[in-house]
PDB file of C-alpha atoms in Angstrom:
ATOM      1  CA  ILE Z   1       0.039  -0.110   0.018  1.00 49.00           C
ATOM      2  CA  ARG Z   2       1.759   3.199  -0.912  1.00 66.00           C
ATOM      3  CA  HIS Z   3       1.109   6.768   0.612  1.00 74.00           C
ATOM      4  CA  LYS Z   4      -1.177   7.612  -2.365  1.00 79.00           C
ATOM      5  CA  GLN Z   5      -3.494   4.860  -1.470  1.00 81.00           C
ATOM      6  CA  LEU Z   6      -3.716   5.439   2.182  1.00 80.00           C
ATOM      7  CA  LEU Z   7      -4.188   9.329   1.178  1.00 84.00           C
ATOM      8  CA  TYR Z   8      -7.441   8.282  -0.844  1.00 85.00           C
ATOM      9  CA  MET Z   9      -8.400   6.031   2.108  1.00 85.00           C
ATOM     10  CA  ALA Z  10      -8.077   8.869   4.800  1.00 84.00           C
ATOM     11  CA  ASN Z  11     -10.740  10.843   2.359  1.00 84.00           C
ATOM     12  CA  GLN Z  12     -13.413   8.189   2.403  1.00 83.00           C
ATOM     13  CA  ILE Z  13     -13.990   7.532   6.076  1.00 83.00           C
ATOM     14  CA  PRO Z  14     -16.779   9.466   7.502  1.00 78.00           C
ATOM     15  CA  ALA Z  15     -16.273  12.200  10.172  1.00 79.00           C
ATOM     16  CA  ILE Z  16     -16.459  11.057  14.071  1.00 88.00           C
ATOM     17  CA  THR Z  17     -18.680  13.014  16.329  1.00 90.00           C
ATOM     18  CA  ASN Z  18     -16.816  15.772  18.883  1.00 90.00           C
ATOM     19  CA  ASP Z  19     -18.444  13.194  21.538  1.00 90.00           C
ATOM     20  CA  GLN Z  20     -16.297  10.303  20.210  1.00 91.00           C
ATOM     21  CA  MET Z  21     -13.186  12.263  20.368  1.00 93.00           C
ATOM     22  CA  SER Z  22     -12.510  11.227  24.004  1.00 94.00           C
ATOM     23  CA  SER Z  23     -10.060  10.216  26.181  1.00 93.00           C
ATOM     24  CA  ASP Z  24     -11.464   6.807  26.286  1.00 92.00           C
ATOM     25  CA  ASN Z  25     -11.281   6.622  22.557  1.00 94.00           C
ATOM     26  CA  LYS Z  26      -7.852   8.000  22.249  1.00 95.00           C
ATOM     27  CA  VAL Z  27      -5.226   5.570  20.997  1.00 93.00           C
ATOM     28  CA  PRO Z  28      -1.822   5.959  22.787  1.00 91.00           C
ATOM     29  CA  GLY Z  29       1.416   5.603  21.212  1.00 87.00           C
ATOM     30  CA  CYS Z  30       0.918   7.229  18.164  1.00 86.00           C
ATOM     31  CA  LEU Z  31       2.804  10.208  16.520  1.00 84.00           C
ATOM     32  CA  SER Z  32      -0.457  11.816  15.257  1.00 90.00           C
ATOM     33  CA  THR Z  33      -3.859  12.164  17.703  1.00 94.00           C
ATOM     34  CA  VAL Z  34      -6.116   9.243  16.587  1.00 94.00           C
ATOM     35  CA  TYR Z  35      -9.492   8.454  17.872  1.00 96.00           C
ATOM     36  CA  ILE Z  36     -10.941   4.941  17.445  1.00 95.00           C
ATOM     37  CA  ASP Z  37     -14.553   3.884  18.360  1.00 94.00           C
ATOM     38  CA  GLY Z  38     -17.146   1.508  17.157  1.00 92.00           C
ATOM     39  CA  SER Z  39     -20.611  -0.006  17.499  1.00 92.00           C
ATOM     40  CA  ALA Z  40     -22.169  -3.708  17.275  1.00 91.00           C
ATOM     41  CA  ARG Z  41     -24.752  -4.862  15.327  1.00 89.00           C
ATOM     42  CA  TYR Z  42     -26.291  -8.705  15.270  1.00 87.00           C
ATOM     43  CA  CYS Z  43     -25.302 -10.729  12.121  1.00 87.00           C
ATOM     44  CA  SER Z  44     -27.779 -13.651  11.526  1.00 84.00           C
ATOM     45  CA  ASP Z  45     -25.358 -15.143   9.022  1.00 85.00           C
ATOM     46  CA  LYS Z  46     -22.673 -15.217  11.581  1.00 87.00           C
ATOM     47  CA  SER Z  47     -25.061 -15.873  14.563  1.00 87.00           C
ATOM     48  CA  ASP Z  48     -22.966 -13.342  16.493  1.00 90.00           C
ATOM     49  CA  TYR Z  49     -22.805  -9.663  16.591  1.00 91.00           C
ATOM     50  CA  VAL Z  50     -19.979  -7.759  14.566  1.00 93.00           C
ATOM     51  CA  ILE Z  51     -18.136  -4.815  14.906  1.00 94.00           C
ATOM     52  CA  ASP Z  52     -18.444  -1.549  12.874  1.00 92.00           C
ATOM     53  CA  TYR Z  53     -15.661   1.042  13.421  1.00 93.00           C
ATOM     54  CA  VAL Z  54     -15.401   4.824  13.043  1.00 93.00           C
ATOM     55  CA  GLY Z  55     -12.213   6.667  13.311  1.00 93.00           C
ATOM     56  CA  ASP Z  56     -10.166   9.771  12.882  1.00 94.00           C
ATOM     57  CA  SER Z  57      -6.640  11.454  13.196  1.00 93.00           C
ATOM     58  CA  ASP Z  58      -5.282  14.865  12.778  1.00 92.00           C
ATOM     59  CA  GLY Z  59      -2.485  13.472  10.613  1.00 89.00           C
ATOM     60  CA  LEU Z  60      -3.741  12.769   7.097  1.00 88.00           C
ATOM     61  CA  LEU Z  61      -1.222   9.718   6.875  1.00 86.00           C
ATOM     62  CA  THR Z  62      -1.928   8.092   9.935  1.00 89.00           C
ATOM     63  CA  LYS Z  63      -5.936   8.613   9.163  1.00 91.00           C
ATOM     64  CA  GLY Z  64      -5.421   6.412   6.148  1.00 88.00           C
ATOM     65  CA  LEU Z  65      -3.914   4.049   8.339  1.00 88.00           C
ATOM     66  CA  VAL Z  66      -6.802   4.237  10.330  1.00 91.00           C
ATOM     67  CA  ALA Z  67      -9.162   3.789   7.440  1.00 90.00           C
ATOM     68  CA  LEU Z  68      -7.500   0.685   6.235  1.00 89.00           C
ATOM     69  CA  LEU Z  69      -8.061  -0.652   9.593  1.00 91.00           C
ATOM     70  CA  ILE Z  70     -11.686   0.222   9.634  1.00 92.00           C
ATOM     71  CA  ARG Z  71     -12.222  -1.176   6.260  1.00 89.00           C
ATOM     72  CA  GLY Z  72     -10.319  -4.295   6.868  1.00 89.00           C
ATOM     73  CA  LEU Z  73     -12.143  -5.214  10.425  1.00 92.00           C
ATOM     74  CA  SER Z  74     -15.521  -3.603  10.279  1.00 92.00           C
ATOM     75  CA  GLY Z  75     -18.148  -6.434   9.927  1.00 93.00           C
ATOM     76  CA  SER Z  76     -16.200  -8.984  11.882  1.00 94.00           C
ATOM     77  CA  THR Z  77     -16.744 -10.562  15.088  1.00 95.00           C
ATOM     78  CA  ALA Z  78     -14.584  -9.533  18.110  1.00 94.00           C
ATOM     79  CA  GLU Z  79     -13.262 -13.089  17.809  1.00 94.00           C
ATOM     80  CA  GLU Z  80     -12.289 -12.688  14.147  1.00 94.00           C
ATOM     81  CA  ILE Z  81     -10.566  -9.435  15.071  1.00 94.00           C
ATOM     82  CA  ASP Z  82      -8.726 -10.762  17.818  1.00 93.00           C
ATOM     83  CA  ALA Z  83      -7.328 -13.293  15.627  1.00 92.00           C
ATOM     84  CA  ILE Z  84      -5.752 -10.997  13.331  1.00 88.00           C
ATOM     85  CA  ASP Z  85      -1.968 -11.714  13.451  1.00 85.00           C
ATOM     86  CA  PRO Z  86      -0.163  -8.195  13.331  1.00 80.00           C
ATOM     87  CA  ALA Z  87       2.263  -9.655  11.139  1.00 76.00           C
ATOM     88  CA  PHE Z  88      -0.058  -9.046   8.277  1.00 73.00           C
ATOM     89  CA  ILE Z  89       1.485  -5.516   8.095  1.00 67.00           C
ATOM     90  CA  LYS Z  90       4.755  -7.192   6.671  1.00 64.00           C
ATOM     91  CA  LYS Z  91       2.870  -9.418   4.317  1.00 62.00           C
ATOM     92  CA  ALA Z  92       0.670  -6.506   3.024  1.00 60.00           C
ATOM     93  CA  GLN Z  93       3.987  -4.493   2.565  1.00 60.00           C
ATOM     94  CA  ILE Z  94       2.281  -1.665   4.621  1.00 63.00           C
ATOM     95  CA  GLY Z  95       5.283  -1.535   6.820  1.00 57.00           C
ATOM     96  CA  GLN Z  96       8.084  -1.002   3.822  1.00 60.00           C
ATOM     97  CA  SER Z  97       6.634   2.690   3.796  1.00 60.00           C
ATOM     98  CA  LEU Z  98       6.014   3.496   7.220  1.00 66.00           C
ATOM     99  CA  THR Z  99       8.633   5.157   9.783  1.00 71.00           C
ATOM    100  CA  PRO Z 100       9.146   3.250  12.963  1.00 72.00           C
ATOM    101  CA  GLY Z 101       7.185   5.462  14.944  1.00 72.00           C
ATOM    102  CA  ARG Z 102       3.921   4.956  12.425  1.00 75.00           C
ATOM    103  CA  ASN Z 103       4.849   1.270  12.340  1.00 77.00           C
ATOM    104  CA  ASN Z 104       4.219   1.483  16.117  1.00 83.00           C
ATOM    105  CA  GLY Z 105       1.220   3.565  16.194  1.00 86.00           C
ATOM    106  CA  PHE Z 106      -0.262   1.268  13.447  1.00 86.00           C
ATOM    107  CA  LEU Z 107       0.337  -1.615  15.969  1.00 87.00           C
ATOM    108  CA  ASN Z 108      -1.189   0.055  18.535  1.00 91.00           C
ATOM    109  CA  MET Z 109      -4.384   0.974  16.807  1.00 92.00           C
ATOM    110  CA  LEU Z 110      -4.884  -2.807  15.980  1.00 92.00           C
ATOM    111  CA  ALA Z 111      -4.323  -3.647  19.666  1.00 93.00           C
ATOM    112  CA  VAL Z 112      -6.875  -0.987  20.962  1.00 94.00           C
ATOM    113  CA  MET Z 113      -9.584  -1.955  18.160  1.00 94.00           C
ATOM    114  CA  LYS Z 114      -8.935  -5.695  19.317  1.00 94.00           C
ATOM    115  CA  LYS Z 115      -9.643  -4.718  22.799  1.00 94.00           C
ATOM    116  CA  LYS Z 116     -12.915  -2.628  22.153  1.00 94.00           C
ATOM    117  CA  ALA Z 117     -14.474  -5.319  20.202  1.00 94.00           C
ATOM    118  CA  TYR Z 118     -15.119  -7.540  23.162  1.00 94.00           C
ATOM    119  CA  LYS Z 119     -16.096  -4.419  25.343  1.00 93.00           C
ATOM    120  CA  ILE Z 120     -18.622  -3.092  22.513  1.00 93.00           C
ATOM    121  CA  THR Z 121     -19.735  -6.696  22.141  1.00 93.00           C
ATOM    122  CA  GLU Z 122     -20.601  -7.317  25.359  1.00 92.00           C
ATOM    123  CA  ASN Z 123     -22.252  -3.484  25.931  1.00 89.00           C
ATOM    124  CA  GLU Z 124     -24.372  -4.372  23.177  1.00 87.00           C
ATOM    125  CA  LYS Z 125     -25.816  -7.812  24.589  1.00 85.00           C
ATOM    126  CA  GLU Z 126     -26.366  -6.185  28.021  1.00 84.00           C
ATOM    127  CA  ALA Z 127     -28.324  -3.520  26.257  1.00 80.00           C
ATOM    128  CA  ASN Z 128     -30.274  -6.145  24.346  1.00 74.00           C
ATOM    129  CA  ASN Z 129     -31.229  -7.925  27.387  1.00 74.00           C
ATOM    130  CA  ASN Z 130     -32.190  -5.082  28.991  1.00 67.00           C
ATOM    131  CA  ASN Z 131     -34.903  -4.424  26.055  1.00 58.00           C
ATOM    132  CA  ASN Z 132     -37.559  -6.148  24.621  1.00 45.00           C
ATOM    133  CA  ASP Z 133     -36.089  -9.049  22.598  1.00 46.00           C
ATOM    134  CA  GLY Z 134     -38.943  -9.646  20.501  1.00 44.00           C
ATOM    135  CA  GLU Z 135     -37.892  -7.650  17.420  1.00 42.00           C
ATOM    136  CA  ASP Z 136     -34.371  -9.114  17.535  1.00 41.00           C
ATOM    137  CA  ASP Z 137     -35.504 -12.707  17.989  1.00 42.00           C
ATOM    138  CA  SER Z 138     -37.851 -12.226  14.557  1.00 38.00           C
ATOM    139  CA  ASN Z 139     -34.669 -10.860  12.690  1.00 36.00           C
ATOM    140  CA  ASN Z 140     -32.222 -13.535  13.807  1.00 38.00           C
ATOM    141  CA  ASN Z 141     -34.644 -16.393  12.350  1.00 33.00           C
ATOM    142  CA  ASN Z 142     -34.175 -15.018   8.854  1.00 35.00           C
ATOM    143  CA  THR Z 143     -31.970 -17.371   6.496  1.00 31.00           C
ATOM    144  CA  SER Z 144     -30.469 -16.679   3.534  1.00 45.00           C
ATOM    145  CA  THR Z 145     -29.750 -19.010   0.648  1.00 57.00           C
ATOM    146  CA  ALA Z 146     -26.061 -17.900   0.115  1.00 73.00           C
ATOM    147  CA  GLY Z 147     -23.745 -20.092   1.834  1.00 85.00           C
ATOM    148  CA  PRO Z 148     -21.223 -18.350   4.886  1.00 88.00           C
ATOM    149  CA  MET Z 149     -18.144 -18.027   2.790  1.00 90.00           C
ATOM    150  CA  TYR Z 150     -19.985 -16.424   0.258  1.00 90.00           C
ATOM    151  CA  THR Z 151     -21.607 -13.943   2.182  1.00 89.00           C
ATOM    152  CA  ALA Z 152     -18.572 -13.335   4.477  1.00 89.00           C
ATOM    153  CA  ILE Z 153     -16.902 -12.273   1.142  1.00 92.00           C
ATOM    154  CA  ILE Z 154     -19.836  -9.855  -0.016  1.00 91.00           C
ATOM    155  CA  GLU Z 155     -19.857  -8.139   3.438  1.00 89.00           C
ATOM    156  CA  LYS Z 156     -15.838  -7.969   3.791  1.00 90.00           C
ATOM    157  CA  LEU Z 157     -15.685  -6.629  -0.180  1.00 91.00           C
ATOM    158  CA  GLN Z 158     -18.246  -4.061   0.508  1.00 89.00           C
ATOM    159  CA  LEU Z 159     -15.433  -2.095   2.728  1.00 86.00           C
ATOM    160  CA  LEU Z 160     -14.063  -1.262  -0.695  1.00 88.00           C
ATOM    161  CA  GLN Z 161     -17.122   0.656  -1.559  1.00 87.00           C
ATOM    162  CA  PRO Z 162     -17.787  -1.243  -5.168  1.00 88.00           C
ATOM    163  CA  THR Z 163     -19.788   0.183  -7.831  1.00 90.00           C
ATOM    164  CA  LYS Z 164     -20.282  -3.207  -9.462  1.00 91.00           C
ATOM    165  CA  LEU Z 165     -19.510  -6.527  -7.638  1.00 90.00           C
ATOM    166  CA  VAL Z 166     -20.115 -10.009  -9.072  1.00 92.00           C
ATOM    167  CA  LEU Z 167     -19.354 -13.274  -7.101  1.00 91.00           C
ATOM    168  CA  ILE Z 168     -19.960 -16.443  -8.535  1.00 91.00           C
ATOM    169  CA  ASP Z 169     -20.009 -19.760  -6.674  1.00 89.00           C
ATOM    170  CA  ASN Z 170     -18.614 -22.155  -9.199  1.00 87.00           C
ATOM    171  CA  GLY Z 171     -18.827 -25.402  -7.669  1.00 78.00           C
ATOM    172  CA  LYS Z 172     -22.332 -24.578  -5.570  1.00 81.00           C
ATOM    173  CA  ASP Z 173     -20.394 -25.756  -2.836  1.00 86.00           C
ATOM    174  CA  ASP Z 174     -19.366 -22.441  -1.079  1.00 88.00           C
ATOM    175  CA  LYS Z 175     -15.648 -23.218  -1.841  1.00 90.00           C
ATOM    176  CA  ASN Z 176     -15.164 -22.037  -5.161  1.00 92.00           C
ATOM    177  CA  PHE Z 177     -15.294 -18.511  -6.126  1.00 92.00           C
ATOM    178  CA  ASP Z 178     -14.776 -16.447  -9.083  1.00 93.00           C
ATOM    179  CA  LEU Z 179     -14.742 -12.251  -8.518  1.00 94.00           C
ATOM    180  CA  GLN Z 180     -15.346  -9.522 -10.672  1.00 93.00           C
ATOM    181  CA  ILE Z 181     -15.247  -6.096  -9.207  1.00 94.00           C
ATOM    182  CA  VAL Z 182     -15.313  -2.486  -9.795  1.00 93.00           C
ATOM    183  CA  ALA Z 183     -14.161   0.217  -7.245  1.00 91.00           C
ATOM    184  CA  ALA Z 184     -12.351   3.606  -7.370  1.00 91.00           C
ATOM    185  CA  ALA Z 185     -10.007   2.008  -4.583  1.00 90.00           C
ATOM    186  CA  PHE Z 186      -8.218   0.650  -7.326  1.00 91.00           C
ATOM    187  CA  GLU Z 187      -7.312   3.981  -8.984  1.00 90.00           C
ATOM    188  CA  ASP Z 188      -3.679   4.165  -7.757  1.00 87.00           C
ATOM    189  CA  LEU Z 189      -2.843   0.558  -8.084  1.00 90.00           C
ATOM    190  CA  SER Z 190      -1.892  -0.076 -11.715  1.00 87.00           C
ATOM    191  CA  SER Z 191      -1.569  -3.746 -12.075  1.00 90.00           C
ATOM    192  CA  LEU Z 192      -3.729  -6.417 -11.299  1.00 90.00           C
ATOM    193  CA  GLU Z 193      -1.247  -8.261  -9.061  1.00 91.00           C
ATOM    194  CA  LYS Z 194      -1.417  -5.139  -6.454  1.00 92.00           C
ATOM    195  CA  ARG Z 195      -5.299  -4.889  -6.726  1.00 92.00           C
ATOM    196  CA  GLU Z 196      -5.321  -8.522  -5.633  1.00 92.00           C
ATOM    197  CA  GLN Z 197      -3.095  -7.979  -2.692  1.00 91.00           C
ATOM    198  CA  LEU Z 198      -5.536  -5.365  -1.596  1.00 92.00           C
ATOM    199  CA  ILE Z 199      -8.558  -7.616  -2.094  1.00 93.00           C
ATOM    200  CA  ASN Z 200      -6.924 -10.534  -0.214  1.00 90.00           C
ATOM    201  CA  MET Z 201      -5.910  -8.532   2.573  1.00 89.00           C
ATOM    202  CA  PHE Z 202      -9.842  -7.114   3.514  1.00 89.00           C
ATOM    203  CA  LEU Z 203     -10.700 -10.786   2.904  1.00 91.00           C
ATOM    204  CA  GLY Z 204      -8.038 -12.086   5.447  1.00 87.00           C
ATOM    205  CA  GLU Z 205      -9.183 -15.038   7.353  1.00 86.00           C
ATOM    206  CA  VAL Z 206     -11.557 -16.066   4.850  1.00 89.00           C
ATOM    207  CA  ILE Z 207      -9.222 -16.963   2.146  1.00 89.00           C
ATOM    208  CA  PRO Z 208      -7.643 -20.067   3.635  1.00 89.00           C
ATOM    209  CA  GLN Z 209     -11.146 -21.444   4.504  1.00 90.00           C
ATOM    210  CA  ILE Z 210     -12.016 -21.790   0.453  1.00 91.00           C
ATOM    211  CA  GLU Z 211     -10.445 -23.893  -1.979  1.00 91.00           C
ATOM    212  CA  ASN Z 212     -10.165 -21.730  -4.606  1.00 92.00           C
ATOM    213  CA  PHE Z 213     -10.593 -17.877  -5.136  1.00 92.00           C
ATOM    214  CA  THR Z 214      -9.989 -16.320  -8.720  1.00 93.00           C
ATOM    215  CA  ILE Z 215     -10.290 -12.438  -9.345  1.00 94.00           C
ATOM    216  CA  SER Z 216     -11.461 -12.478 -12.862  1.00 93.00           C
ATOM    217  CA  SER Z 217     -11.512  -8.684 -12.917  1.00 93.00           C
ATOM    218  CA  ALA Z 218     -10.697  -5.927 -10.445  1.00 94.00           C
ATOM    219  CA  LYS Z 219     -11.239  -2.574 -12.201  1.00 93.00           C
ATOM    220  CA  THR Z 220     -11.735   1.164 -11.681  1.00 93.00           C
ATOM    221  CA  PRO Z 221     -14.938   2.585 -12.719  1.00 90.00           C
ATOM    222  CA  GLU Z 222     -13.382   4.351 -15.571  1.00 90.00           C
ATOM    223  CA  GLU Z 223     -11.695   1.441 -16.866  1.00 91.00           C
ATOM    224  CA  ASP Z 224     -15.137  -0.388 -16.571  1.00 89.00           C
ATOM    225  CA  ALA Z 225     -16.771   2.311 -19.045  1.00 87.00           C
ATOM    226  CA  ASN Z 226     -14.699   1.763 -21.842  1.00 79.00           C
TER     227      ASN Z 226
END
């Protein structure tokens, strides 16, 4: 991930509220001031609560790193987030473009998000237990014809804000997929290989659970229009 891509991501995340810029949400050990907060919602496909993060920083490049983590982790359960290996920063070649200070800050952000995931989930469960569960129960009984891996891929790729997303389950077995995607997030990534790296990074722990994942096309909106 190069600086241009991080700067692009920094401009895509929504602003957080002044109330969320509190000491409880401030990430320690960062060169820039960083705030991260989140909320939990029940995901029937995972039969568990998933976390949606928000965040901000007064440093534009650091804000890009915040956006990267928000995109990659939002929509995951606390257990899935906690299982993320910090070593992925090297595999994704992020660390190569960061100073040691920003690299440490990035790891601190990840650690805070892992800790918050459990706290936010528990708070949401307690709140729901204190309220009428009727509406939640009816929602949780909804079923989907799509398999869990198909659903997980679709949910995680939404973080790229695609304008077009076609995922084909080739074997109808929830194990072999073909992807076609169009997203503005690819604009600063010239090769398909780099775009595949970005997609695979967002999919994270999903990839090892499927047998075959082919990316037939990953285009920008301009490329798709031509």
